[in-house]
Amino acid sequence: MPTTSHAKTNAGGKRRSAALEPYLLLAPAVLILAAFFAYPLLKGITLAFYHYVLFEPQNIYFAGLDNFKKIVADPNLPLILRNSVLWVALTVGLQFLLGFVLALALNKTFRGKNLYQSVVFLPWAVSGFLIGMMFKWMFNAQNGLINYWLVKAGIVAKGVPFLALPHVSIFPVIVAMVWYGVPFFGIMILAALQSIPHDIYESAEIDGAGSWTKLFKITIPYIKPTLIVTVLLRVIWVFNSADLIYIMTNGGPANSSDNLPSYILSQIFNTSDFGVASALGLLMLVLLTVYTVIFLYVTKYEDAGDI
């Protein structure tokens, strides 16, 4: 009997060890996520309800909704939100269209395809800082390449200060961001296109389907899950992006090229008010959460790919 009891105890211990094993294996990843994502998120949400100015360490206190009242009363907020919508809509829209066309072109066989792919995907490997500096020089009013072409073509008499005009300065940054992000859509969509079985196209051609019919009846339905996820992620990334704006215009002139993330950076650097900046960050979190829920509902992501 003692031997049997001991065997049962060992068996029970092994079952418990086997049950705990997945949690033990996941523990390092969970700790890393908690340290680098969960804690900063919770800290940022907490700071949104505090008066927290970096250079006033003796004057930190719970402020309730005061920071949010400051945001609502900020006369720049409507312009910042409008710029954010314009920034995301034009950037992601153009990136998607150009990336889709690029993927369709690269899905065909032609001479020098590998070399061409390496060239058109190159922007995705370049740092945002270098891209910002490159386009800042290109749109320079005195010796920029864009103004040189415009003057040579007789379109303008002298260089136009694109980055210094209040209602124009955001558009050169959008051009830079579009150039930067087209390869991302091209890579993702091309990978999805290459997963479509060729016999489906052959069957469609036998039935007399044309190019547009195959595009809208076969190609797009098959890669719809990839399109949805890619657009979803890209909108979030572009909405959170501020590096090109900071490098090319620094949000100017008079916040006319600021989006929400770059405005948060300017608030931190100019006022050191981490409370208001955290409240703006919480506003970003709410807007992106609402966008994600609505986007997935409208696009019917769960049913995507069922054709």
XYZ file of C-alpha atoms in Angstrom:
307
model
C 0.000 0.000 0.000
C 2.731 2.563 0.806
C 4.271 1.862 -2.585
C 0.940 2.430 -4.338
C 0.337 5.645 -2.387
C 3.817 6.894 -3.253
C 3.249 6.156 -6.950
C -0.049 8.068 -6.888
C 1.704 11.033 -5.253
C 4.401 11.036 -7.931
C 1.779 10.811 -10.673
C -0.141 13.719 -9.142
C 3.050 15.766 -8.898
C 3.875 15.103 -12.540
C 0.371 16.139 -13.624
C 0.672 19.385 -11.658
C 4.113 20.036 -13.160
C 2.756 19.380 -16.655
C -0.154 21.745 -15.993
C 2.189 24.492 -14.753
C 4.732 24.075 -17.537
C 2.967 26.313 -20.129
C 2.637 29.111 -17.564
C 6.294 28.826 -16.595
C 7.334 29.003 -20.240
C 5.127 32.052 -20.828
C 6.251 33.830 -17.656
C 9.379 35.530 -19.135
C 7.401 36.948 -22.073
C 4.607 38.107 -19.758
C 7.111 39.829 -17.455
C 8.755 41.595 -20.412
C 5.379 42.763 -21.731
C 4.376 43.946 -18.272
C 7.634 45.844 -17.788
C 7.786 47.527 -21.189
C 4.092 47.876 -22.140
C 1.673 47.414 -19.250
C 3.529 49.543 -16.702
C 4.130 52.540 -19.033
C 0.498 52.359 -20.159
C -0.839 52.350 -16.616
C 1.629 55.071 -15.601
C 0.551 57.258 -18.522
C -3.135 56.804 -17.656
C -2.395 57.699 -14.033
C -0.422 60.834 -14.957
C -3.368 62.050 -17.037
C -5.200 62.754 -13.769
C -2.271 64.465 -12.031
C -0.758 67.912 -12.108
C 2.742 66.833 -13.076
C 5.146 69.472 -14.378
C 8.694 68.188 -14.598
C 10.297 71.276 -13.071
C 7.791 71.513 -10.214
C 8.624 68.364 -8.207
C 7.147 69.865 -5.030
C 3.830 70.642 -6.721
C 2.626 67.204 -7.853
C -0.945 66.389 -6.860
C -4.110 64.628 -8.024
C -5.889 67.062 -10.353
C -8.917 65.022 -11.358
C -10.217 66.128 -14.754
C -8.283 69.414 -14.842
C -5.924 68.219 -17.576
C -8.835 67.179 -19.756
C -10.477 70.566 -19.201
C -7.258 72.201 -20.414
C -7.338 70.027 -23.529
C -10.949 70.911 -24.315
C -10.178 74.610 -23.812
C -7.057 74.456 -25.987
C -7.737 76.560 -29.122
C -5.252 74.452 -31.090
C -7.088 71.155 -30.519
C -9.575 71.422 -33.466
C -6.688 72.145 -35.861
C -4.621 69.281 -34.420
C -7.483 66.790 -34.759
C -8.258 67.970 -38.296
C -4.592 67.614 -39.228
C -4.512 64.128 -37.697
C -7.483 62.981 -39.786
C -6.013 64.540 -42.949
C -2.605 63.026 -42.178
C -3.981 59.500 -41.734
C -6.551 59.588 -44.552
C -4.227 60.889 -47.284
C -1.148 58.977 -46.151
C -2.752 55.563 -45.691
C -5.069 56.007 -48.683
C -2.241 56.818 -51.092
C 0.059 54.192 -49.564
C -2.644 51.566 -50.006
C -3.468 52.466 -53.620
C 0.148 52.727 -54.740
C 1.155 49.641 -52.767
C -1.706 47.633 -54.270
C -0.736 48.638 -57.814
C 2.906 47.872 -57.026
C 2.012 44.413 -55.691
C -0.097 43.622 -58.771
C 2.795 44.642 -61.018
C 5.364 42.622 -59.080
C 3.081 39.584 -59.079
C 3.774 39.227 -62.796
C 6.908 37.696 -64.302
C 9.270 40.020 -66.166
C 12.989 40.429 -66.765
C 14.900 42.055 -63.894
C 12.046 41.493 -61.431
C 14.316 40.690 -58.469
C 16.421 43.808 -59.010
C 13.320 45.970 -59.391
C 11.844 44.536 -56.179
C 14.988 45.355 -54.227
C 14.859 48.956 -55.455
C 11.162 49.658 -54.849
C 11.254 48.078 -51.382
C 14.336 50.075 -50.391
C 12.480 52.976 -48.650
C 11.179 50.568 -45.996
C 14.800 49.871 -44.966
C 15.742 53.559 -44.605
C 15.419 55.306 -41.239
C 12.717 57.922 -40.754
C 15.341 60.506 -39.805
C 17.152 60.175 -43.145
C 13.876 60.290 -45.076
C 12.822 63.417 -43.201
C 16.129 65.162 -43.898
C 16.067 64.110 -47.555
C 12.565 65.461 -48.201
C 13.236 68.576 -46.135
C 16.090 69.376 -48.520
C 13.996 68.479 -51.590
C 11.285 70.993 -50.587
C 13.746 73.696 -49.559
C 12.810 77.093 -51.020
C 16.360 78.140 -51.971
C 18.112 75.040 -53.306
C 15.566 72.232 -53.115
C 15.126 69.801 -55.987
C 11.330 70.282 -56.179
C 11.610 74.067 -56.522
C 14.441 73.684 -59.029
C 12.184 71.625 -61.289
C 9.234 73.973 -60.833
C 11.323 77.031 -61.724
C 12.927 75.277 -64.704
C 9.487 74.230 -65.977
C 8.241 77.803 -65.658
C 5.481 76.839 -63.209
C 6.740 79.284 -60.571
C 8.976 82.348 -60.870
C 10.959 81.626 -57.699
C 11.221 78.952 -55.047
C 8.116 78.319 -52.939
C 8.660 77.870 -49.167
C 6.440 74.794 -48.971
C 7.473 73.948 -45.393
C 6.782 77.486 -44.141
C 3.276 78.050 -45.551
C 0.515 77.535 -42.937
C -1.966 75.690 -45.165
C 0.627 73.826 -47.226
C 3.357 72.647 -44.842
C 1.661 69.367 -43.927
C 1.453 68.144 -47.525
C 5.218 67.760 -48.164
C 5.372 65.661 -44.996
C 2.494 63.531 -46.300
C 4.399 63.050 -49.566
C 7.439 61.865 -47.608
C 5.335 59.524 -45.486
C 3.617 58.066 -48.560
C 6.989 57.352 -50.187
C 8.144 55.764 -46.937
C 5.130 53.464 -46.491
C 4.282 52.244 -50.005
C 6.750 49.302 -49.748
C 4.985 48.032 -46.619
C 1.701 47.637 -48.462
C 3.536 46.297 -51.503
C 5.279 43.567 -49.496
C 2.186 42.510 -47.552
C -0.183 42.481 -50.530
C 2.351 40.758 -52.790
C 2.731 37.953 -50.254
C -1.053 37.551 -50.148
C -1.342 37.560 -53.947
C 1.230 34.796 -54.256
C -0.896 32.565 -52.003
C -3.857 32.548 -54.425
C -4.041 29.253 -56.406
C -3.440 29.803 -60.121
C -6.030 27.232 -61.155
C -8.764 29.566 -59.895
C -7.677 32.203 -62.412
C -7.459 29.579 -65.131
C -11.021 28.438 -64.406
C -12.223 32.043 -64.464
C -10.542 32.661 -67.818
C -12.214 29.561 -69.259
C -15.560 31.001 -68.100
C -14.746 34.228 -69.918
C -13.889 36.438 -66.939
C -11.968 39.604 -67.780
C -9.223 41.346 -65.804
C -11.585 43.518 -63.758
C -13.865 40.590 -62.976
C -10.944 38.502 -61.751
C -9.688 41.430 -59.665
C -12.986 42.096 -57.877
C -14.391 38.555 -57.788
C -11.239 36.551 -57.037
C -8.203 38.610 -56.063
C -9.718 41.067 -53.600
C -12.015 38.550 -51.838
C -9.114 36.098 -51.398
C -6.735 38.654 -49.918
C -9.370 40.613 -47.987
C -8.123 39.421 -44.548
C -4.629 40.673 -45.390
C -5.982 43.976 -46.676
C -8.032 44.523 -43.520
C -5.218 43.732 -41.110
C -2.685 45.738 -43.118
C -4.873 48.840 -43.273
C -5.784 48.474 -39.590
C -2.155 48.298 -38.491
C -0.973 50.988 -40.877
C -3.597 53.478 -39.703
C -2.496 52.914 -36.106
C 1.187 53.307 -37.000
C 0.668 56.406 -39.129
C -1.600 57.989 -36.517
C 1.147 57.444 -33.920
C 3.895 58.705 -36.205
C 5.508 62.059 -35.483
C 9.147 61.696 -36.559
C 8.821 63.066 -40.106
C 6.704 65.993 -38.913
C 9.209 66.811 -36.183
C 12.176 66.625 -38.564
C 10.671 68.446 -41.547
C 8.519 71.191 -39.979
C 8.623 70.746 -36.203
C 4.837 71.156 -36.358
C 5.024 74.671 -37.768
C 4.254 77.195 -38.747
C 1.891 77.852 -35.819
C 0.980 74.148 -35.366
C -0.360 74.017 -38.944
C 1.451 70.726 -39.653
C 1.117 69.177 -36.191
C -0.765 65.943 -35.660
C -1.695 64.650 -32.221
C 1.570 62.781 -31.459
C 3.807 65.662 -32.600
C 1.662 68.085 -30.585
C 2.184 65.901 -27.514
C 5.944 66.063 -28.090
C 5.825 69.841 -28.368
C 3.803 70.034 -25.143
C 6.439 67.964 -23.336
C 9.414 69.905 -24.714
C 7.877 73.388 -24.421
C 5.941 73.157 -21.150
C 7.262 69.971 -19.460
C 3.643 69.349 -18.460
C 3.486 65.563 -18.402
C -0.044 65.651 -17.003
C -1.539 67.392 -20.044
C 0.654 65.339 -22.397
C -0.574 62.123 -20.745
C -4.176 63.295 -21.064
C -3.589 63.848 -24.794
C -2.031 60.391 -24.965
C -5.102 58.918 -23.291
C -7.248 60.711 -25.876
C -5.163 59.023 -28.580
C -5.695 55.648 -26.946
C -9.472 56.157 -26.847
C -9.613 57.336 -30.478
C -7.571 54.368 -31.713
C -9.633 51.898 -29.686
C -12.886 53.291 -31.094
C -11.407 53.231 -34.608
C -10.313 49.588 -34.256
C -13.712 48.416 -33.039
C -15.630 50.307 -35.743
C -13.204 49.297 -38.508
C -13.377 45.595 -37.678
C -17.179 45.785 -37.454
C -17.600 47.647 -40.748
C -15.162 45.445 -42.656
C -16.653 42.235 -41.172
C -13.218 40.833 -40.518
C -14.545 37.529 -39.109
C -16.177 36.777 -42.456
C -13.237 37.950 -44.551
C -11.837 35.370 -46.936
C -15.063 33.355 -47.186
C -15.786 33.245 -50.912
